[in-house]
Structures are given as C-alpha cells and as structure tokens.
DNA sequence: ACCTGAACACCGTTCAAGT
DNA sequence: ACCTGAACACCGTTCAAGT
C-alpha cells in the first residue's frame, strides 16, 4: 500500500536523544523494523501496538504520529521484509530466469515465515512487490514469446505460481497449541478408510507429515524442498509448453508468413 | 480442524422454542451457518461474536457452549462453505480430472470470496478438505504415472495449484476504502518508469486493472477468467510433461525391462 | 443441559495537553 | 514537531447464577 506522504522530516536535522536506554530515535523506518521483529516472533495475530510501543519505549499513541493504523504497520512490515526480491536476479534463458524468480521469492519468504499467510491477504500484497520485479517478470514472458492478452494471462499465472506454493508451505499451525494440531492431523489421517479412499490409503505412509493437509510440522522447520522443486519444474514446463502451443496456433491462423 | 466431541445432544429431543421471533434453536450447525453469513457479508476481519450473538438473538456467552472460540467459529464456517468440493467429480482422462478439480475448487471459493485469504492461513485449511477429495487427487496422480516420493511431490504441487490462483484472484481490497485502494493502485502504476521498467511499461495498458498488483477491482466482481484458464492449461501441461520426463528417466535407469 | 447477565482483561485509536 | 497521559469504545472470554 503506497505510503501517504509522511510528516515531513528534515533530512540532517539533529534530534534530541532524550533517553539513555539506547532507544534510537523514533521514525517510520525504526517502527516498521520493530513491528517486523515482533511479527516474526509471535505472528501477525498476536501482534499488538501496545507491545510494540513497549519495545520502542514509547507510549502507544506515539506510534500513530508515524503510522496511521495497525493494518499499515503490518503491511509496512511486510514491505520491509520483502525488500530485495528483485535484487540481482539472474540473466540467461527465460526458463532459468523464471525458475530463479520462483526460488528467490520463496527464499525471501522463508526468512519471515510468519508473514506467509499475509501475502495472500487483502491487507498487503501491493506493498510487497516493486516495479523492478514486475518488469523482470514481464520481460521474461516476452522472451518466452507471449504477447498481448496472452502475456497478461501468463503474467497472472507466473505471479500466482510465485506466491502459491511458498505461501501454503509456510502457513502452518498456530504456535500456541502445536500439540493439539498434531493430534488433530493424526486424527484426520486415522480417519482415512482403505475401503473408501483406496488410493489415498496406499500412499498414506509416504504422505504423512510430508503432504499438505496431512502434515503437522511447519514448512519452516521442515521444508518441502523436493515438492517445491517439482513445483518449479511443473511451472517451467507448463509455461514452455503453453508458449509453444500458442505460437503454433498463431502460425496456423496466418498460413503464409515469414 | 477436527471437531472435539460436542456436548452430546439427544437426536429427537424436543427443544423449548421460547422465542416467537422465529429464532431457530441454537446448535453448532446453525451457529456456524450464521457465522458464515456474517463473514460473507463483512469479511473475517470485521466478524465478531457480539454481532453474531445479536443475529442469533442470544447473549454472546451462549455461543461458547457450542463453539469454544472465535477462531473455531471461523474455521468451522470455512469448513461449511467448502462442503462439496469433492462432490460429483468427473471421470475420464486424468488430465480432464485434474482440470475439473482446479475449476471446481475455484467455483466453490467463488461462492464465498471473502474466505479466500483464510484458506492459506494457518487457522483453517485442514478443515477445508476431506479425504474423498484427497483420494480423488491421489488417484489421478497414480493414473498420470506418479509413484512413491514423486507422487507425494506431485500431490503437493497439484494441491498448491488448486488453491494458489483462486486464493490470490479473490483476495482483494478491504471493502471499507475501495476508493483509497484504487487510487493507491493507480499511483503504483503511475510510478512505472518507461526508462527503468521498459517491458512493464510496454504492457501497462493491457495489464491495468487486469493483472495482480496492478488491479484494483476485486476478483469477485471482475474475475480473471482467461488468466485462470491459462493457469489450468499450464498446470496440466506441466504435470503431463513432468510425468513423461520422470518415466523416461526411470526407464533409462533400468535399461532392460518390459 | 442450556442460556442469562454481568464482569474482566485487553486492545486500537483519539485527543487534549505538554515541551 | 513530537510525544505524554489518560480516556473511550469495543471485543473475546469467563463465570456465577438462573431454569
């Protein structure tokens, strides 16, 4: 969410550093940093302004001079965390660039796993992406041969692919009652009936705690690495195949051409 | 989240219907139904127990006799909404079944668009899926030729694919300030610099309000239909291509075989 | 068993007041 | 300009008490 012009702060102006407690001067930056640290520890649900104020050694109301609401604290923290998604993205074949983009996004998100459920949320996600990354994405789709409306579709596909797997992988049980969560999952597994769900039953051992809905360990502590690599593989192959199909369809519709 | 055994309710027991106001007797079912209706209208953020109680014409504390927390109200409502994702799924080639599964999931979610951001959230998603659907999914992956660890990976891929696009498509601006959201998006678009983001600039007109991050209209009111169909196409092609690649790799590793 | 009624603890936000 | 200090409104949850 684009920043409303913050209260003007003269650049080099010396600030009174009243407290000996090492509390750096308050600023939008420092506040969002602290907010991010809190959210990283406790998750967005438990995040609250009063605790944030305490960490910053100010009264809660002081925060409102820099950030107008709790929601914007959260989206600002997410934007901070996602800085650098577009840094030093590789060059090379578009397939390699696409794979790198997906991996990079997951890496960044893995540094702040508790933000994962927020990325899909309405609060956030415009804050999360900068024009540089979007340009990189569009460029690689051009290189793949997409154009016009097909390119827009492909953009949406790749964008959803970028966020999709990692978001689900890292969205995990509420920290409070991990034990209850685990037994709930085991109950779900135990309820599988070999007569009524034969295919599922055949693979239950292999899937247990390794597959969505059937796992209780967090994707943070126990990443689904091979699943993610399969994801990258499927997306790249799929986009490649679709690009080829669209090209031949276009060629067929204008039979005599260079 | 599996239901803890609810307070035992004798089946046919007549209940005192004290109020003439047409308020049906309280039950876990009726409460979750009312909760779902409220969430559908206002979104999960604004959903609160006091209003739910008012809608049910009881005191807030009455609700706690059936459902132990706000979180479980929400996850229960989601489970209710997602009933029937696995109903009458088609037969046929696995590719067609895969496509149908993805489309079906989106259809169901589109009936309750405000639930979209919750699906990726830790609160929920075990509540959302039943063994029948998982079995259907595993079966089609077997038919596609996956086995062992590859099948588990493919399961995670398809699962993420099922949720990924629709979740992002329907997660939209907070209803409160749609106007502010739109102008924020336009500002994001205006900030695109043809010199620094040339590829993006080339397609900006086509992408405006049609592409993730650059759209302000909700995926509810303005669906990304062609984008979603491209998604289905990419996923099916990708899975198909990967299955083939794995098969030939397996064949190569055991050179003499049937 | 099922619900009332009141109370508690907590939290986001506002606002007048200070410096 | 920037922060204090207190207050307001709201909300999830608990609990004793009713029937």
Coordinates of C-alpha atoms (C1' of nucleotides) in Angstrom, one line a residue:
Chain A
X1 CA 0.0 0.0 0.0
X2 CA 1.6 3.2 -1.2
X3 CA 2.7 5.5 1.6
X4 CA 0.8 8.6 2.1
X5 CA 3.3 11.5 2.3
X6 CA 4.6 11.1 5.9
X7 CA 5.0 14.1 8.1
X8 CA 7.9 16.0 6.6
X9 CA 11.2 15.3 8.3
X10 CA 14.1 17.5 7.5
X11 CA 17.0 15.2 6.5
X12 CA 20.0 16.2 8.5
X13 CA 18.2 17.7 11.4
X14 CA 19.7 16.7 14.8
X15 CA 17.2 15.0 17.0
X16 CA 17.0 15.1 20.7
X17 CA 18.1 11.7 22.0
X18 CA 16.5 12.1 25.4
X19 CA 16.7 8.5 26.7
X20 CA 19.9 6.8 27.8
X21 CA 18.3 3.5 27.3
X22 CA 19.8 3.1 23.8
X23 CA 16.4 3.7 22.2
X24 CA 17.1 5.0 18.8
X25 CA 15.0 8.0 17.7
X26 CA 11.6 7.1 16.6
X27 CA 10.9 7.0 12.9
X28 CA 8.7 5.2 10.4
X29 CA 11.6 3.0 9.5
X30 CA 12.5 2.0 13.0
X31 CA 8.9 1.4 13.9
X32 CA 8.3 -0.9 11.0
X33 CA 11.6 -2.7 11.8
X34 CA 10.4 -3.3 15.3
X35 CA 7.0 -4.3 14.1
X36 CA 8.6 -6.8 11.8
X37 CA 10.7 -8.2 14.6
X38 CA 7.6 -8.7 16.7
X39 CA 5.6 -10.3 14.0
X40 CA 8.5 -12.6 13.2
X41 CA 8.4 -13.8 16.8
X42 CA 4.7 -14.1 17.5
X43 CA 2.9 -14.0 14.2
X44 CA 0.5 -11.3 13.0
X45 CA -2.4 -12.4 15.1
X46 CA -0.7 -11.8 18.4
X47 CA 1.0 -8.6 17.2
X48 CA -0.3 -5.6 19.0
X49 CA 0.5 -2.0 19.3
X50 CA 0.9 -1.8 23.0
X51 CA 3.7 -4.3 23.0
X52 CA 5.3 -2.6 20.0
X53 CA 5.3 0.6 21.9
X54 CA 6.8 -1.0 24.9
X55 CA 9.6 -2.4 22.8
X56 CA 10.2 1.0 21.4
X57 CA 10.0 2.5 24.9
X58 CA 7.3 5.0 24.0
X59 CA 3.6 5.4 24.6
X60 CA 1.3 3.6 22.1
X61 CA -0.1 6.9 20.9
X62 CA 3.4 8.0 19.8
X63 CA 3.4 5.4 17.1
X64 CA 0.3 7.0 15.5
X65 CA 2.4 10.0 14.6
X66 CA 4.3 7.9 12.1
X67 CA 1.9 5.1 11.1
X68 CA -1.8 5.6 11.0
X69 CA -3.1 2.2 11.9
X70 CA -2.3 -1.3 12.9
X71 CA -3.0 -2.5 9.4
X72 CA -0.5 -0.2 7.9
X73 CA 2.0 -1.3 10.5
X74 CA 1.6 -4.9 9.2
X75 CA 1.7 -4.1 5.6
X76 CA 4.7 -1.8 6.1
X77 CA 6.5 -4.6 7.9
X78 CA 5.7 -7.0 5.1
X79 CA 7.0 -4.5 2.5
X80 CA 10.2 -4.2 4.6
X81 CA 10.7 -7.9 4.8
X82 CA 10.2 -8.3 1.0
X83 CA 12.7 -5.7 0.1
X84 CA 15.2 -7.2 -2.3
X85 CA 13.0 -9.8 -4.0
X86 CA 14.1 -8.2 -7.3
X87 CA 17.8 -7.8 -6.4
X88 CA 20.5 -9.4 -8.6
X89 CA 18.1 -11.6 -10.5
X90 CA 20.0 -13.7 -12.9
X91 CA 20.3 -13.4 -16.7
X92 CA 20.2 -16.2 -19.1
X93 CA 17.4 -18.2 -20.8
X94 CA 14.0 -17.2 -19.7
X95 CA 13.3 -20.7 -18.3
X96 CA 16.3 -20.2 -15.9
X97 CA 15.1 -16.7 -15.0
X98 CA 11.6 -18.0 -14.3
X99 CA 12.9 -20.7 -12.0
X100 CA 15.2 -18.3 -10.3
X101 CA 12.4 -15.9 -9.6
X102 CA 10.2 -18.6 -8.0
X103 CA 13.1 -19.7 -5.9
X104 CA 14.1 -16.2 -4.9
X105 CA 10.6 -15.4 -3.7
X106 CA 10.5 -18.5 -1.6
X107 CA 13.9 -17.7 -0.1
X108 CA 12.8 -14.3 0.9
X109 CA 9.6 -15.5 2.4
X110 CA 11.5 -18.2 4.3
X111 CA 13.3 -15.5 6.2
X112 CA 10.0 -14.4 7.6
X113 CA 7.8 -17.5 7.6
X114 CA 5.0 -16.0 9.7
X115 CA 4.3 -13.5 7.0
X116 CA 3.3 -16.2 4.6
X117 CA -0.4 -16.2 5.3
X118 CA -0.5 -12.4 4.9
X119 CA 0.8 -12.4 1.4
X120 CA -2.4 -13.7 0.0
X121 CA -4.4 -11.4 2.2
X122 CA -6.0 -8.2 1.0
X123 CA -4.1 -6.1 3.5
X124 CA -0.9 -6.5 1.9
X125 CA 0.2 -7.6 -1.3
X126 CA 0.5 -4.5 -3.3
X127 CA 3.0 -3.4 -0.7
X128 CA 5.1 -6.5 -1.4
X129 CA 6.2 -6.1 -5.0
X130 CA 8.1 -3.4 -6.7
X131 CA 8.1 -2.3 -10.3
X132 CA 11.5 -3.7 -10.9
X133 CA 10.4 -7.2 -10.1
X134 CA 7.3 -6.9 -12.2
X135 CA 9.4 -5.6 -15.1
X136 CA 11.7 -8.6 -14.8
X137 CA 8.7 -10.8 -14.9
X138 CA 7.2 -9.2 -18.0
X139 CA 10.5 -9.2 -19.8
X140 CA 11.0 -12.9 -19.4
X141 CA 7.5 -13.6 -20.6
X142 CA 8.2 -11.5 -23.7
X143 CA 11.3 -13.6 -24.2
X144 CA 9.2 -16.7 -23.9
X145 CA 7.1 -15.5 -26.8
X146 CA 4.0 -14.2 -25.1
X147 CA 2.3 -11.1 -26.4
X148 CA -0.9 -9.1 -25.9
X149 CA -3.6 -10.6 -23.9
X150 CA -1.7 -13.9 -23.7
X151 CA 1.1 -12.1 -21.9
X152 CA -1.3 -10.7 -19.3
X153 CA -2.6 -14.1 -18.7
X154 CA 0.9 -15.6 -18.4
X155 CA 1.8 -12.8 -16.0
X156 CA -1.0 -13.7 -13.7
X157 CA -0.1 -17.4 -14.0
X158 CA 3.5 -16.8 -13.1
X159 CA 2.6 -14.4 -10.3
X160 CA 0.3 -16.9 -8.7
X161 CA 2.9 -19.6 -9.1
X162 CA 5.5 -17.4 -7.4
X163 CA 3.3 -16.9 -4.3
X164 CA 1.3 -20.1 -4.4
X165 CA 3.5 -22.9 -3.2
X166 CA 5.6 -21.0 -0.7
X167 CA 2.6 -19.4 0.9
X168 CA 1.0 -22.7 1.6
X169 CA 4.2 -24.4 2.5
X170 CA 4.9 -21.9 5.2
X171 CA 1.4 -21.3 6.5
X172 CA 1.3 -23.6 9.5
X173 CA -0.2 -24.4 12.8
X174 CA -0.8 -21.8 15.3
X175 CA 2.2 -21.9 17.6
X176 CA 0.1 -21.9 20.7
X177 CA -1.1 -25.5 20.6
X178 CA 1.2 -27.4 18.3
X179 CA 0.4 -30.5 20.2
X180 CA -3.3 -30.2 19.6
X181 CA -2.7 -29.5 16.0
X182 CA -0.6 -32.6 15.6
X183 CA -3.1 -34.9 17.2
X184 CA -5.8 -33.3 15.0
X185 CA -3.8 -34.1 11.9
X186 CA -3.2 -37.7 13.1
X187 CA -6.9 -38.0 13.7
X188 CA -7.5 -36.8 10.1
X189 CA -5.1 -39.4 8.9
X190 CA -6.6 -42.2 11.0
X191 CA -10.0 -41.4 9.6
X192 CA -8.8 -42.4 6.2
X193 CA -10.6 -45.6 5.2
X194 CA -8.8 -48.0 2.9
X195 CA -12.1 -49.2 1.5
X196 CA -13.5 -45.7 0.7
X197 CA -10.2 -44.0 -0.1
X198 CA -8.1 -46.7 -1.5
X199 CA -5.6 -44.6 -3.4
X200 CA -5.0 -42.2 -0.5
X201 CA -4.6 -45.2 1.8
X202 CA -1.9 -46.7 -0.4
X203 CA 0.3 -43.7 -0.1
X204 CA -0.6 -42.6 3.4
X205 CA 2.7 -43.6 5.0
X206 CA 4.7 -41.7 2.4
X207 CA 2.5 -38.7 2.7
X208 CA 2.2 -38.5 6.4
X209 CA 3.7 -35.2 7.7
X210 CA 5.0 -34.6 4.2
X211 CA 1.9 -33.6 2.3
X212 CA -0.5 -30.6 2.6
X213 CA -3.3 -31.3 5.0
X214 CA -1.6 -34.4 6.2
X215 CA 1.4 -32.7 7.8
X216 CA 1.7 -31.2 11.2
X217 CA 5.3 -29.9 11.1
X218 CA 5.7 -26.4 9.9
X219 CA 7.1 -25.8 6.5
X220 CA 9.5 -23.5 8.3
X221 CA 11.2 -26.2 10.4
X222 CA 10.6 -29.0 7.8
X223 CA 10.7 -27.5 4.3
X224 CA 9.1 -29.3 1.4
X225 CA 12.2 -28.9 -0.8
X226 CA 11.6 -31.7 -3.2
X227 CA 7.9 -30.6 -3.6
X228 CA 9.0 -27.1 -4.3
X229 CA 11.5 -28.2 -6.9
X230 CA 8.7 -30.3 -8.5
X231 CA 6.6 -27.1 -8.5
X232 CA 9.3 -25.1 -10.3
X233 CA 9.7 -27.9 -12.8
X234 CA 5.9 -28.1 -13.5
X235 CA 5.6 -24.4 -13.9
X236 CA 8.5 -24.0 -16.2
X237 CA 7.5 -27.0 -18.3
X238 CA 3.9 -25.8 -18.4
X239 CA 4.7 -22.3 -19.4
X240 CA 7.1 -23.5 -22.0
X241 CA 4.5 -25.9 -23.4
X242 CA 1.8 -23.3 -23.5
X243 CA 4.0 -20.8 -25.2
X244 CA 4.8 -23.3 -27.9
X245 CA 1.2 -24.2 -28.3
X246 CA 0.2 -20.5 -28.6
X247 CA 2.9 -20.0 -31.2
X248 CA 1.8 -22.8 -33.4
X249 CA -1.8 -21.7 -33.1
X250 CA -0.9 -18.2 -34.2
X251 CA 1.2 -19.6 -37.1
X252 CA -1.7 -21.7 -38.2
X253 CA -4.1 -18.7 -38.3
X254 CA -1.8 -16.8 -40.7
X255 CA -0.7 -19.5 -43.0
X256 CA 1.7 -17.6 -45.3
X257 CA 4.2 -15.6 -43.3
X258 CA 7.9 -15.2 -42.7
Chain B
X1 CA -9.7 -28.8 12.4
X2 CA -11.4 -31.9 13.6
X3 CA -14.3 -31.4 15.9
X4 CA -13.9 -32.1 19.5
X5 CA -16.8 -34.2 20.6
X6 CA -19.5 -31.6 21.0
X7 CA -21.7 -31.6 24.0
X8 CA -24.0 -34.6 23.5
X9 CA -27.3 -33.7 22.0
X10 CA -30.0 -36.3 22.0
X11 CA -31.3 -36.6 18.5
X12 CA -35.0 -36.3 18.6
X13 CA -35.3 -34.4 21.8
X14 CA -37.9 -31.6 21.7
X15 CA -36.4 -28.3 22.5
X16 CA -38.1 -25.4 24.1
X17 CA -38.7 -22.8 21.4
X18 CA -39.1 -19.9 23.7
X19 CA -38.9 -17.0 21.3
X20 CA -41.7 -16.1 18.9
X21 CA -39.1 -14.2 16.8
X22 CA -38.6 -17.2 14.6
X23 CA -35.2 -17.8 16.0
X24 CA -34.4 -21.5 15.3
X25 CA -33.0 -23.4 18.3
X26 CA -29.3 -22.9 18.8
X27 CA -26.9 -25.6 17.6
X28 CA -23.4 -25.8 16.4
X29 CA -24.7 -26.1 12.8
X30 CA -26.9 -23.1 13.0
X31 CA -24.2 -21.0 14.7
X32 CA -21.7 -21.8 12.0
X33 CA -24.2 -21.1 9.3
X34 CA -24.9 -17.7 10.8
X35 CA -21.2 -17.1 11.2
X36 CA -20.6 -17.9 7.6
X37 CA -23.4 -15.5 6.6
X38 CA -21.8 -12.7 8.6
X39 CA -18.3 -13.4 7.2
X40 CA -19.6 -13.5 3.7
X41 CA -21.0 -10.0 4.2
X42 CA -18.3 -8.3 6.1
X43 CA -15.2 -10.3 5.8
X44 CA -13.3 -12.2 8.5
X45 CA -11.7 -9.1 10.0
X46 CA -14.9 -7.4 10.9
X47 CA -16.5 -10.6 12.0
X48 CA -17.2 -10.5 15.7
X49 CA -19.0 -12.6 18.2
X50 CA -21.2 -10.0 19.7
X51 CA -22.8 -9.3 16.3
X52 CA -23.2 -13.0 15.7
X53 CA -24.9 -13.3 19.0
X54 CA -27.2 -10.5 18.1
X55 CA -28.1 -12.1 14.8
X56 CA -28.9 -15.3 16.7
X57 CA -30.8 -13.4 19.3
X58 CA -28.8 -14.8 22.2
X59 CA -26.2 -13.5 24.5
X60 CA -22.6 -13.8 23.3
X61 CA -21.7 -16.2 26.0
X62 CA -24.4 -18.7 24.8
X63 CA -22.3 -19.3 21.7
X64 CA -19.4 -20.6 23.8
X65 CA -21.5 -23.6 24.8
X66 CA -21.3 -24.9 21.2
X67 CA -18.1 -23.4 19.8
X68 CA -15.1 -22.7 22.1
X69 CA -13.5 -19.7 20.3
X70 CA -13.7 -17.2 17.6
X71 CA -11.0 -19.0 15.7
X72 CA -13.1 -22.2 15.6
X73 CA -16.1 -20.2 14.6
X74 CA -14.2 -19.1 11.6
X75 CA -12.6 -22.4 10.7
X76 CA -16.0 -24.1 11.2
X77 CA -17.6 -21.6 8.8
X78 CA -14.9 -22.2 6.2
X79 CA -15.4 -26.0 6.5
X80 CA -19.1 -25.4 6.0
X81 CA -18.6 -23.3 2.9
X82 CA -16.2 -25.8 1.4
X83 CA -18.6 -28.7 1.7
X84 CA -19.0 -30.4 -1.6
X85 CA -15.7 -29.7 -3.2
X86 CA -15.4 -33.4 -3.8
X87 CA -18.9 -34.0 -5.0
X88 CA -19.6 -35.5 -8.4
X89 CA -16.1 -35.0 -9.7
X90 CA -15.9 -36.2 -13.2
X91 CA -14.3 -39.4 -14.6
X92 CA -12.2 -39.6 -17.7
X93 CA -8.6 -39.0 -18.6
X94 CA -6.5 -37.8 -15.7
X95 CA -5.8 -34.6 -17.4
X96 CA -9.5 -33.8 -17.6
X97 CA -10.0 -34.8 -14.0
X98 CA -7.1 -32.5 -12.9
X99 CA -8.6 -29.6 -14.8
X100 CA -12.0 -30.2 -13.3
X101 CA -10.6 -30.4 -9.8
X102 CA -8.9 -27.0 -10.2
X103 CA -12.1 -25.4 -11.7
X104 CA -14.3 -26.9 -9.1
X105 CA -12.3 -25.6 -6.2
X106 CA -12.4 -22.1 -7.7
X107 CA -16.1 -22.3 -8.2
X108 CA -16.7 -23.3 -4.6
X109 CA -14.5 -20.5 -3.4
X110 CA -16.2 -18.0 -5.6
X111 CA -19.4 -18.6 -3.7
X112 CA -17.6 -17.2 -0.7
X113 CA -14.9 -14.9 -1.9
X114 CA -14.2 -13.3 1.4
X115 CA -12.9 -16.6 2.7
X116 CA -10.2 -16.7 0.1
X117 CA -7.4 -15.1 2.2
X118 CA -8.2 -17.5 5.0
X119 CA -7.6 -20.7 3.0
X120 CA -3.9 -20.1 3.1
X121 CA -4.0 -19.2 6.7
X122 CA -2.8 -21.5 9.5
X123 CA -6.2 -21.3 11.1
X124 CA -8.0 -23.2 8.6
X125 CA -7.0 -25.3 6.0
X126 CA -7.2 -28.8 7.4
X127 CA -10.8 -28.1 8.0
X128 CA -11.3 -27.4 4.4
X129 CA -10.5 -30.7 2.7
X130 CA -12.0 -34.1 3.1
X131 CA -10.5 -37.4 2.5
X132 CA -12.7 -38.0 -0.5
X133 CA -11.1 -35.1 -2.4
X134 CA -7.6 -36.1 -1.4
X135 CA -8.2 -39.6 -2.6
X136 CA -9.5 -38.3 -5.9
X137 CA -6.3 -36.3 -6.2
X138 CA -4.0 -39.2 -5.4
X139 CA -5.9 -41.5 -7.8
X140 CA -5.4 -39.1 -10.7
X141 CA -1.8 -38.8 -9.9
X142 CA -1.4 -42.5 -10.0
X143 CA -3.1 -42.6 -13.3
X144 CA -0.7 -40.0 -14.5
X145 CA 2.1 -42.4 -13.7
X146 CA 3.5 -41.0 -10.5
X147 CA 4.7 -43.2 -7.7
X148 CA 6.5 -43.2 -4.4
X149 CA 8.2 -39.9 -3.5
X150 CA 7.4 -38.4 -6.8
X151 CA 3.7 -38.9 -6.2
X152 CA 4.0 -37.0 -2.9
X153 CA 5.7 -34.2 -4.6
X154 CA 3.1 -34.1 -7.3
X155 CA 0.4 -34.1 -4.7
X156 CA 1.8 -31.1 -3.1
X157 CA 2.2 -29.4 -6.5
X158 CA -1.4 -30.0 -7.5
X159 CA -2.7 -29.0 -4.1
X160 CA -0.9 -25.7 -4.2
X161 CA -2.1 -25.3 -7.8
X162 CA -5.7 -25.8 -6.7
X163 CA -5.5 -23.2 -4.0
X164 CA -3.0 -20.8 -5.5
X165 CA -4.6 -18.9 -8.3
X166 CA -8.1 -18.7 -6.9
X167 CA -6.9 -17.5 -3.5
X168 CA -4.9 -14.6 -5.0
X169 CA -7.6 -13.8 -7.5
X170 CA -10.3 -13.4 -4.8
X171 CA -8.2 -11.8 -2.2
X172 CA -8.9 -8.2 -2.7
X173 CA -9.1 -4.7 -1.3
X174 CA -10.6 -4.1 2.1
X175 CA -14.2 -3.1 1.4
X176 CA -14.0 -0.1 3.6
X177 CA -11.9 2.2 1.5
X178 CA -12.2 0.8 -2.1
X179 CA -11.6 4.4 -3.3
X180 CA -8.3 4.8 -1.5
X181 CA -7.3 1.4 -2.7
X182 CA -8.0 2.3 -6.3
X183 CA -6.0 5.5 -6.2
X184 CA -3.2 3.7 -4.5
X185 CA -3.1 1.2 -7.3
X186 CA -3.1 4.0 -9.9
X187 CA -0.3 5.6 -8.1
X188 CA 1.7 2.4 -8.2
X189 CA 1.0 2.3 -12.0
X190 CA 1.9 5.9 -12.5
X191 CA 5.2 5.3 -10.8
X192 CA 6.2 2.9 -13.5
X193 CA 9.0 4.5 -15.5
X194 CA 9.4 3.6 -19.1
X195 CA 13.1 4.1 -18.9
X196 CA 13.7 1.9 -15.9
X197 CA 10.9 -0.7 -16.5
X198 CA 10.6 -0.8 -20.2
X199 CA 9.0 -4.2 -20.6
X200 CA 6.4 -3.4 -17.9
X201 CA 5.7 0.0 -19.5
X202 CA 5.1 -1.6 -22.9
X203 CA 2.2 -3.7 -21.5
X204 CA 0.9 -1.4 -18.8
X205 CA -2.3 -0.5 -20.6
X206 CA -3.2 -4.1 -21.2
X207 CA -2.3 -5.1 -17.6
X208 CA -4.0 -2.2 -15.9
X209 CA -6.8 -3.5 -13.6
X210 CA -6.3 -6.9 -15.1
X211 CA -3.1 -8.1 -13.6
X212 CA -2.1 -8.9 -10.0
X213 CA -0.7 -5.9 -8.1
X214 CA -1.9 -3.6 -10.9
X215 CA -5.6 -4.2 -10.5
X216 CA -8.0 -2.6 -8.1
X217 CA -11.2 -4.3 -8.9
X218 CA -11.9 -7.4 -6.9
X219 CA -11.6 -10.8 -8.4
X220 CA -15.1 -11.3 -7.2
X221 CA -16.7 -8.6 -9.3
X222 CA -14.3 -8.9 -12.1
X223 CA -13.0 -12.4 -12.5
X224 CA -9.7 -13.2 -14.2
X225 CA -11.3 -16.0 -16.2
X226 CA -8.8 -16.1 -19.1
X227 CA -5.9 -16.0 -16.6
X228 CA -7.4 -18.9 -14.7
X229 CA -7.8 -20.9 -17.8
X230 CA -4.2 -20.2 -18.7
X231 CA -3.4 -21.4 -15.2
X232 CA -5.2 -24.7 -15.7
X233 CA -3.5 -25.1 -19.0
X234 CA -0.1 -24.5 -17.6
X235 CA -0.6 -26.8 -14.7
X236 CA -1.9 -29.7 -16.8
X237 CA 0.8 -29.3 -19.4
X238 CA 3.4 -29.0 -16.7
X239 CA 2.3 -32.1 -14.8
X240 CA 2.0 -34.1 -18.0
X241 CA 5.5 -33.1 -19.2
X242 CA 7.0 -33.9 -15.8
X243 CA 5.3 -37.2 -15.6
X244 CA 6.7 -38.1 -19.0
X245 CA 10.2 -36.9 -18.1
X246 CA 10.1 -39.0 -14.9
X247 CA 9.0 -42.0 -16.8
X248 CA 11.8 -41.8 -19.3
X249 CA 14.3 -41.2 -16.6
X250 CA 13.1 -44.3 -14.8
X251 CA 13.3 -46.3 -18.0
X252 CA 16.8 -45.2 -18.6
X253 CA 18.0 -46.3 -15.2
X254 CA 16.7 -49.9 -15.7
X255 CA 17.7 -50.4 -19.4
X256 CA 16.3 -53.9 -19.9
X257 CA 12.7 -54.1 -18.8
X258 CA 9.2 -54.8 -20.1
Chain C
dA1 C1' -28.4 -29.1 29.6
dC2 C1' -28.5 -24.6 28.1
dC3 C1' -28.7 -19.9 28.5
dT4 C1' -28.6 -15.1 31.1
dG5 C1' -26.3 -11.2 32.8
dA6 C1' -22.5 -9.1 34.3
dA7 C1' -17.9 -8.5 34.7
dC8 C1' -12.7 -8.8 33.4
dA9 C1' -8.8 -8.1 30.7
dC10 C1' -7.1 -6.4 26.6
dC11 C1' -6.6 -3.6 22.7
dG12 C1' -6.9 0.0 18.8
dT13 C1' -7.5 4.7 18.5
dT14 C1' -8.4 9.6 19.8
dC15 C1' -7.3 13.7 21.9
dA16 C1' -6.1 17.3 24.9
dA17 C1' -2.0 18.6 26.9
dG18 C1' 2.7 19.1 27.4
dT19 C1' 7.6 20.6 25.6
Chain D
dA1 C1' 7.2 18.7 15.6
dC2 C1' 6.9 15.0 18.5
dC3 C1' 5.5 12.7 22.5
dT4 C1' 2.8 12.0 27.1
dG5 C1' -1.0 10.5 29.7
dA6 C1' -5.4 9.4 30.1
dA7 C1' -9.6 8.1 28.3
dC8 C1' -13.2 5.9 25.1
dA9 C1' -15.2 2.3 22.7
dC10 C1' -15.1 -2.3 21.5
dC11 C1' -14.4 -7.1 21.9
dG12 C1' -13.2 -12.1 23.3
dT13 C1' -13.8 -14.8 27.1
dT14 C1' -15.1 -16.3 31.8
dC15 C1' -18.1 -17.3 35.4
dA16 C1' -21.6 -17.4 38.7
dA17 C1' -26.3 -17.7 38.5
dG18 C1' -30.6 -19.0 36.8
dT19 C1' -34.1 -22.6 34.8

